[in-house]
N, C-alpha and C. Protein backbone atom coordinates (compact mmCIF):
# COMPACT_ATOMS: atom_id res chain seq x y z
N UNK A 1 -11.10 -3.99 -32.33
CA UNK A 1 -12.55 -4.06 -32.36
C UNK A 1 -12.98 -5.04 -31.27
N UNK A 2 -14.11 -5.01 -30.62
CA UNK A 2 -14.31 -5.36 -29.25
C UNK A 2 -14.92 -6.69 -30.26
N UNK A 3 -15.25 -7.87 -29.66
CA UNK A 3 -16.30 -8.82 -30.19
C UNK A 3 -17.73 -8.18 -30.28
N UNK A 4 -18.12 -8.01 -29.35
CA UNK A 4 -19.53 -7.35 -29.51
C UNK A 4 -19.61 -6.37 -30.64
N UNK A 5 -19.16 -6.14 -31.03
CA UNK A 5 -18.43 -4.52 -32.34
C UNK A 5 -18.78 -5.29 -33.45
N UNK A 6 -17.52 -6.92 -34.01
CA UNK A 6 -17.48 -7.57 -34.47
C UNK A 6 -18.97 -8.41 -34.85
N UNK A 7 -19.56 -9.07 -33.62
CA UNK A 7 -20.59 -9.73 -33.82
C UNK A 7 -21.96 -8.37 -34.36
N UNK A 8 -21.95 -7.48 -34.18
CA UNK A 8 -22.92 -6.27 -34.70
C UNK A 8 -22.71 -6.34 -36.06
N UNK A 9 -21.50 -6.12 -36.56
CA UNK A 9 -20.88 -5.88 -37.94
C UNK A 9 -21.13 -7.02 -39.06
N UNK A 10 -21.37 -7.99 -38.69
CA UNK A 10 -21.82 -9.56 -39.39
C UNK A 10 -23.10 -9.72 -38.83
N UNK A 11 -23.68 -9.03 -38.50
CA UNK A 11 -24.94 -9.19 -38.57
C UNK A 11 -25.99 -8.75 -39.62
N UNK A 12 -26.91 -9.44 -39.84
CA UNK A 12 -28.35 -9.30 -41.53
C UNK A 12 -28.37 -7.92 -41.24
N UNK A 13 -28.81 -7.20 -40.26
CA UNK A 13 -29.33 -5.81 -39.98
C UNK A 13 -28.22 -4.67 -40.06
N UNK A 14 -26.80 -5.36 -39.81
CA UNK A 14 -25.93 -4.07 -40.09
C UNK A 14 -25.85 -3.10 -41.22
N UNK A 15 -25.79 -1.67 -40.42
CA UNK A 15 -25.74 -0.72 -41.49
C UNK A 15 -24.58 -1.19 -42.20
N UNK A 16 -23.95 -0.98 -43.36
CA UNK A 16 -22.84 -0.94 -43.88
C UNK A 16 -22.32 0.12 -44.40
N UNK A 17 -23.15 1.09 -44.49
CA UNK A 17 -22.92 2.24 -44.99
C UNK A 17 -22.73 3.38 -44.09
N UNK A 18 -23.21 2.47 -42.73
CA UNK A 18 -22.79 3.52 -41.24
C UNK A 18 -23.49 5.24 -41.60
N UNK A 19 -24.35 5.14 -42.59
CA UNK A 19 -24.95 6.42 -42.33
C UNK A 19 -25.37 7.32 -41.18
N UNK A 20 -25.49 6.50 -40.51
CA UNK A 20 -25.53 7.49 -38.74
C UNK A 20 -24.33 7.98 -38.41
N UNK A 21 -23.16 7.74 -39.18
CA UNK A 21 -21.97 8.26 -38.69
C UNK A 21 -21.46 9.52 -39.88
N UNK A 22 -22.17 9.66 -40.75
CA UNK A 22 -21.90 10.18 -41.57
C UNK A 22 -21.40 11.68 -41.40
N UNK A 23 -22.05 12.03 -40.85
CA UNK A 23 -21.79 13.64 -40.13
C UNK A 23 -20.13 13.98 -39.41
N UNK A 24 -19.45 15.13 -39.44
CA UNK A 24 -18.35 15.05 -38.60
C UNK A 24 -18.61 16.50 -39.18
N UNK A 25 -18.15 17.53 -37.62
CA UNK A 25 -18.59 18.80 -37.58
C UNK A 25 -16.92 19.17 -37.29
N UNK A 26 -16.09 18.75 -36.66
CA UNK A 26 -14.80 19.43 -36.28
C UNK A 26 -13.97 18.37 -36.33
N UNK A 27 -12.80 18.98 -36.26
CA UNK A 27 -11.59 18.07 -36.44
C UNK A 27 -10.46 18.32 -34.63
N UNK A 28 -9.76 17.21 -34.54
CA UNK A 28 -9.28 17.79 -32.92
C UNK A 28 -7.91 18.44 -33.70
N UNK A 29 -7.06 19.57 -32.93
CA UNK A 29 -5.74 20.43 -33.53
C UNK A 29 -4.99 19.87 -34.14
N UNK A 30 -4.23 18.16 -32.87
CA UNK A 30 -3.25 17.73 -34.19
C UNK A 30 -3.58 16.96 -35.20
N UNK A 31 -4.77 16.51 -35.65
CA UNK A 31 -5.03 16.34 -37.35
C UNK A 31 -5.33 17.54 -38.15
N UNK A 32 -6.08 18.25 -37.40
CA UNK A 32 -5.48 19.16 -38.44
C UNK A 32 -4.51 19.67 -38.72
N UNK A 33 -3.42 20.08 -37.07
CA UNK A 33 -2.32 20.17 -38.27
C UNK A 33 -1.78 19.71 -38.68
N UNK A 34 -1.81 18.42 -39.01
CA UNK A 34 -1.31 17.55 -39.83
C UNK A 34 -1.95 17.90 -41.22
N UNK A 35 -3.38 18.06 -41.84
CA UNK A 35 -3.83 18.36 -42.81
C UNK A 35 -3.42 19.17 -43.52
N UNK A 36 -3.63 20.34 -42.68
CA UNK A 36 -3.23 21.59 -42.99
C UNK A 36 -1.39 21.62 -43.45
N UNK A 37 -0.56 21.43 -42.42
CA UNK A 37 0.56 21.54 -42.52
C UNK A 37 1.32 20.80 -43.12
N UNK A 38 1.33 19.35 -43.00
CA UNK A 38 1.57 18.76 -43.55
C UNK A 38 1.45 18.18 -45.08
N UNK A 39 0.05 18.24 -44.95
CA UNK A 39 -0.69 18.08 -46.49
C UNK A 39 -0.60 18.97 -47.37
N UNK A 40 -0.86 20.37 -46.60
CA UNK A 40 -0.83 21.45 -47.33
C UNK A 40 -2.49 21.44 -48.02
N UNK A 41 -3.58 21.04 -47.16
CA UNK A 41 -4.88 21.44 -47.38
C UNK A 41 -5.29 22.17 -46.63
N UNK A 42 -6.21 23.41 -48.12
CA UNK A 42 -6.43 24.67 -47.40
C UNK A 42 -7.26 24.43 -45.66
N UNK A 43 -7.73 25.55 -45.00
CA UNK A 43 -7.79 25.37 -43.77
C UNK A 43 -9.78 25.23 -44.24
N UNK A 44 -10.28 25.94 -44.60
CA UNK A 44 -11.57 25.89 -45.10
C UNK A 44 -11.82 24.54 -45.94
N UNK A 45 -11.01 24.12 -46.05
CA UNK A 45 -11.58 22.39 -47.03
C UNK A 45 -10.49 21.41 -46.26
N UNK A 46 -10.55 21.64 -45.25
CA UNK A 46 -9.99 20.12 -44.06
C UNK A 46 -11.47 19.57 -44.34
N UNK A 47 -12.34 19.87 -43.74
CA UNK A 47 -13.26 18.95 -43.60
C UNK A 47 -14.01 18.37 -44.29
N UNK A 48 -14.18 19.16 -45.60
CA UNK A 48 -14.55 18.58 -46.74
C UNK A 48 -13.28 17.43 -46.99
N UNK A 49 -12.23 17.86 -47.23
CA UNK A 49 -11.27 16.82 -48.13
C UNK A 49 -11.30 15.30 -46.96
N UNK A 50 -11.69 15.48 -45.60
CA UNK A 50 -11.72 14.40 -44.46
C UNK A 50 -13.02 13.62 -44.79
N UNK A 51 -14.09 14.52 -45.06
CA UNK A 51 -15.27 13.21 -45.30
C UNK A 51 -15.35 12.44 -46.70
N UNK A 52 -14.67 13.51 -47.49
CA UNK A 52 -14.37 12.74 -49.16
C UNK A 52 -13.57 11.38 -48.90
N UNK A 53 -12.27 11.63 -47.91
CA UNK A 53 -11.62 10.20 -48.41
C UNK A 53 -11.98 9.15 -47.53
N UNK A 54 -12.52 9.23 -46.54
CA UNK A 54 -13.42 8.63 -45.35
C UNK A 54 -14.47 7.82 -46.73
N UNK A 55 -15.38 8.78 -47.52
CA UNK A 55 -16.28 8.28 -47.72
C UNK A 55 -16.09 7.19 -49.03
N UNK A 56 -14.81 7.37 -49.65
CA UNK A 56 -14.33 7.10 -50.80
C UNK A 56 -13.50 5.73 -50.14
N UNK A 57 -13.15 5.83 -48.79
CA UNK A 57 -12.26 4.33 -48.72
C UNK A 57 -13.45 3.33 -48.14
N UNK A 58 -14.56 4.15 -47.51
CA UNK A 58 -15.47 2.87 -47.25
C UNK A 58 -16.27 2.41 -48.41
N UNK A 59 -16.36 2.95 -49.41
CA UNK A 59 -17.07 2.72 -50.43
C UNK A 59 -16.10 1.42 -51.22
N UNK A 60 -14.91 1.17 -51.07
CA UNK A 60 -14.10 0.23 -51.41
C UNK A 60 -13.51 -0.68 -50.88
N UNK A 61 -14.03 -1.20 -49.53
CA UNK A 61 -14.07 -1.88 -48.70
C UNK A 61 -14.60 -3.30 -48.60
N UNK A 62 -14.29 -3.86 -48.66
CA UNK A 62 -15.29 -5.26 -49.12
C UNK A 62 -15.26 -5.99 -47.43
N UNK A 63 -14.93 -5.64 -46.32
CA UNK A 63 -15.78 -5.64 -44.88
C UNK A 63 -15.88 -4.11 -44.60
N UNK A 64 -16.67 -4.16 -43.55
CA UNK A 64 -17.31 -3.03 -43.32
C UNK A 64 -16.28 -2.43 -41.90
N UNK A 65 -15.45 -1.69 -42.23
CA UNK A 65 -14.51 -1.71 -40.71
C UNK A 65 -15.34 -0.33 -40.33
N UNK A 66 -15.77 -0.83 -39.01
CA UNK A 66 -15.83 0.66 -38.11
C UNK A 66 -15.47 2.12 -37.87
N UNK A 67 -13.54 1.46 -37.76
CA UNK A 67 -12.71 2.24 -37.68
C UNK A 67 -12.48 3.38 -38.73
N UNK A 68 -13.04 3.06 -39.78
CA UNK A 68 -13.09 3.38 -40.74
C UNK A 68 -14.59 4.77 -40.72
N UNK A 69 -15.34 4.48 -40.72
CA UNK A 69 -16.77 5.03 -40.52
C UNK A 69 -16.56 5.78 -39.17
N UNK A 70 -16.37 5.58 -37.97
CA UNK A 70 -16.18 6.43 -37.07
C UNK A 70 -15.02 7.27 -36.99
N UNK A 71 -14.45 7.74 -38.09
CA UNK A 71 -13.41 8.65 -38.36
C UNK A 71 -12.31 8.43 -37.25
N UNK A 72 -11.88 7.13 -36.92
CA UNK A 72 -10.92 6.68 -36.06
C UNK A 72 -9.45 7.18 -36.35
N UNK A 73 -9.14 7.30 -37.89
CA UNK A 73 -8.19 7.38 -38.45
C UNK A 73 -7.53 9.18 -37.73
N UNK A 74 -8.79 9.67 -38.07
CA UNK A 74 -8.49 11.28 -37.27
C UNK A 74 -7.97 11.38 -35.93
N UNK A 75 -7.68 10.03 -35.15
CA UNK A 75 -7.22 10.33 -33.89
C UNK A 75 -5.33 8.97 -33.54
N UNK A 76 -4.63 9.70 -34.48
CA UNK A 76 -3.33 9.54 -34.37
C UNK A 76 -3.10 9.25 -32.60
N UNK A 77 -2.48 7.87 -32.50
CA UNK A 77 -2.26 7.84 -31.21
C UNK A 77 -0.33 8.01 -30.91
N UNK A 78 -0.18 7.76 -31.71
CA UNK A 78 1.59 7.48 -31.41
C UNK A 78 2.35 8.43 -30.79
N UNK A 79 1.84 9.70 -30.96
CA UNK A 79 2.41 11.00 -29.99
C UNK A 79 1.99 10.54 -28.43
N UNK A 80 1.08 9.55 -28.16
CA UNK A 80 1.04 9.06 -27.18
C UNK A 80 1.53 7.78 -26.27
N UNK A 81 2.41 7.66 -27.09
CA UNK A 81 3.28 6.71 -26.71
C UNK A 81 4.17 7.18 -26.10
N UNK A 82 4.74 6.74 -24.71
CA UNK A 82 5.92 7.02 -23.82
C UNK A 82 7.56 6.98 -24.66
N UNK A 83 7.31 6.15 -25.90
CA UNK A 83 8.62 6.46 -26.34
C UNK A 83 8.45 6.94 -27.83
N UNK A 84 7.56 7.99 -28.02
CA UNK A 84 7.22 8.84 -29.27
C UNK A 84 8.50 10.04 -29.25
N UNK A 85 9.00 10.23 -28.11
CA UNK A 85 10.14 11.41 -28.62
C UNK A 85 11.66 10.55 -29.07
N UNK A 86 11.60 9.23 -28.38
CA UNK A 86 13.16 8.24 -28.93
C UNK A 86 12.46 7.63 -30.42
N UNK A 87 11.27 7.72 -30.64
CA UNK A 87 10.84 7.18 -32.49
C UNK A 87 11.31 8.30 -33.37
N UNK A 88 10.67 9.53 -32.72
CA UNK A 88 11.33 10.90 -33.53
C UNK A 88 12.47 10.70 -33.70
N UNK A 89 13.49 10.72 -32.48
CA UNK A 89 14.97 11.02 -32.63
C UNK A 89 15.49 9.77 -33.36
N UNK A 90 15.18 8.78 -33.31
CA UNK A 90 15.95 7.66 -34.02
C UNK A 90 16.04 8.21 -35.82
N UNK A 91 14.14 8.38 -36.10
CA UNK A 91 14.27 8.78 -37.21
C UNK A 91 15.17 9.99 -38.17
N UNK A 92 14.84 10.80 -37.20
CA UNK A 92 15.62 11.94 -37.57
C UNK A 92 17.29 11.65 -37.78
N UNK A 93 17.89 10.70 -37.01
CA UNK A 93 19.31 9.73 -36.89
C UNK A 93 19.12 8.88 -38.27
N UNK A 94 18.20 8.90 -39.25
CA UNK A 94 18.31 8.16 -40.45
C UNK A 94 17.68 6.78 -39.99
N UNK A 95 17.21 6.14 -39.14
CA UNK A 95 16.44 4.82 -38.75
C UNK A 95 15.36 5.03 -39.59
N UNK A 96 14.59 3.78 -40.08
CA UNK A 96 13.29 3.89 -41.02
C UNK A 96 12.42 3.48 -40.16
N UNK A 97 11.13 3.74 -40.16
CA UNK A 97 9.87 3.73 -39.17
C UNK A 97 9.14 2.86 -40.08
N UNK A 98 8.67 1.48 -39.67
CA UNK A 98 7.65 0.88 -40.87
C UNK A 98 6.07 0.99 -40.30
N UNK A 99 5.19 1.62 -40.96
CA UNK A 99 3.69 1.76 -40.47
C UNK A 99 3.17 0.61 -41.13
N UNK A 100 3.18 -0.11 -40.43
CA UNK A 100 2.29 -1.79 -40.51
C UNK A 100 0.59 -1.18 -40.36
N UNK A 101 0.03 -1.13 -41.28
CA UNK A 101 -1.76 -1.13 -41.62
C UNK A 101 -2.50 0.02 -40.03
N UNK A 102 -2.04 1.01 -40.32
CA UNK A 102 -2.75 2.14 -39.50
C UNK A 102 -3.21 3.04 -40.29
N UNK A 103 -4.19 2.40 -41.76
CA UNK A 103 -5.06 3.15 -42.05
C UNK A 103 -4.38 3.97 -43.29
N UNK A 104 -4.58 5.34 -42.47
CA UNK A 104 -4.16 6.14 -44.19
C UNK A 104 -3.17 6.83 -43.69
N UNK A 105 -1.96 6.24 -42.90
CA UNK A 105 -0.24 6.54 -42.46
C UNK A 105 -0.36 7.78 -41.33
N UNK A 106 -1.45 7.63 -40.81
CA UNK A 106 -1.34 9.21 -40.40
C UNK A 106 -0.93 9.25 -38.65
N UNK A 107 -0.20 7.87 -38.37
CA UNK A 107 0.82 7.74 -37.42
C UNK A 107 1.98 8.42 -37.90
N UNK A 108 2.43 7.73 -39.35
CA UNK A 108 3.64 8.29 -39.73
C UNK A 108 3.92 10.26 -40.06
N UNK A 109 2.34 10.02 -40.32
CA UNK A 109 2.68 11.90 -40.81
C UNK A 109 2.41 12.56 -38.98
N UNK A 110 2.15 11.83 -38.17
CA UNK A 110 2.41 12.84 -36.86
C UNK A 110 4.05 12.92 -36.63
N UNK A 111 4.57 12.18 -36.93
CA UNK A 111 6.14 11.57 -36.66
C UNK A 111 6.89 12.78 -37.36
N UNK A 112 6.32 12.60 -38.89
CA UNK A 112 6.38 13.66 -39.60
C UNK A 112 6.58 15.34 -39.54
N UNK A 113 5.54 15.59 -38.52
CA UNK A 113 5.29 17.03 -38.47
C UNK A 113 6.06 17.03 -36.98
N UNK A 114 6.68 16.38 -36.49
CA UNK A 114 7.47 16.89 -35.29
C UNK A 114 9.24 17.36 -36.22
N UNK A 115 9.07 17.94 -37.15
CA UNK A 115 10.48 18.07 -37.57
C UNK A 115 11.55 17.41 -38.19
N UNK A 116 11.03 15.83 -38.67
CA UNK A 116 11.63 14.89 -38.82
C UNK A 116 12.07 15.12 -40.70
N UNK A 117 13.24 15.04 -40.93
CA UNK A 117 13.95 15.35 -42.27
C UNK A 117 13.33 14.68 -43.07
C-alpha cells in the first residue's frame, strides 16, 4: 500500500465500505480457472461466489484493507515470478510451499492448478 493509500484510509472521510468499488463485471482467465477448476465453482456463479466472499471478508475486518475491496486478491501474481516453474517443480519433488498472508491462498491454488500432486 503506497502511503498516500494509507494516509486516505485513516482518514474521518474514508469510505470503509469502499462502496464505489463494489461492482466487478468480469473476472481475468487464470482466476477463473482457478475457480472454476480448481474450486470446482459452477462457471455461471464465479462471480457471484467472488463478490460474496470479497464482501463477507471485508465485513470482518477491523482495518479497512484496500486490497481487499479492490478485488486485488483476483490477480495471483506468482505465475509471474521468474522462478514460478522451479516453485512448481520443487513442489511436485514433495518440498512444502508456505503462503505467508496472501489473502485467501490463491498464490498457492495457482501453484496448484499447474499439475502439482
Amino acid at each position: 500500500m503506497q502511503m498516500e493509500e494509507l494516509k486516505d484510509a485513516l482518514s474521518p472521510g474514508y469510505d470503509r465500505d469502499m462502496s464505489h468499488l463494489k461492482g466487478l463485471s468480469r473476472l481475468n482467465v487464470p482466476i477463473r480457472a482457478i475457480l472454476e477448476g480448481y474450486s470446482n465453482i459452477e462457471p455461471d456463479k464465479v462471480l457471484a461466489h467472488v463478490k460474496d466472499v470479497r464482501d463477507r471478508a471485508f465485513a470482518v475486518l477491523q482495518y479497512p484493507y484496500p486490497c481487499v475491496a479492490k478485488y486485488m486478491f483476483l490477480e495471483p501474481a506468482i505465475s509471474t515470478l521468474p522462478c514460478f516453474n522451479a516453485i512448481v517443480d520443487r513442489v511436485k519433488e514433495g518440498q512444502k510451499l508456505l503462503d505467508m498472508g496472501c489473502a485467501f491462498g490463491q498464490e498457492l491454488r495457482q501453484v496448484g492448478t499447474k499439475d502439482v500432486g
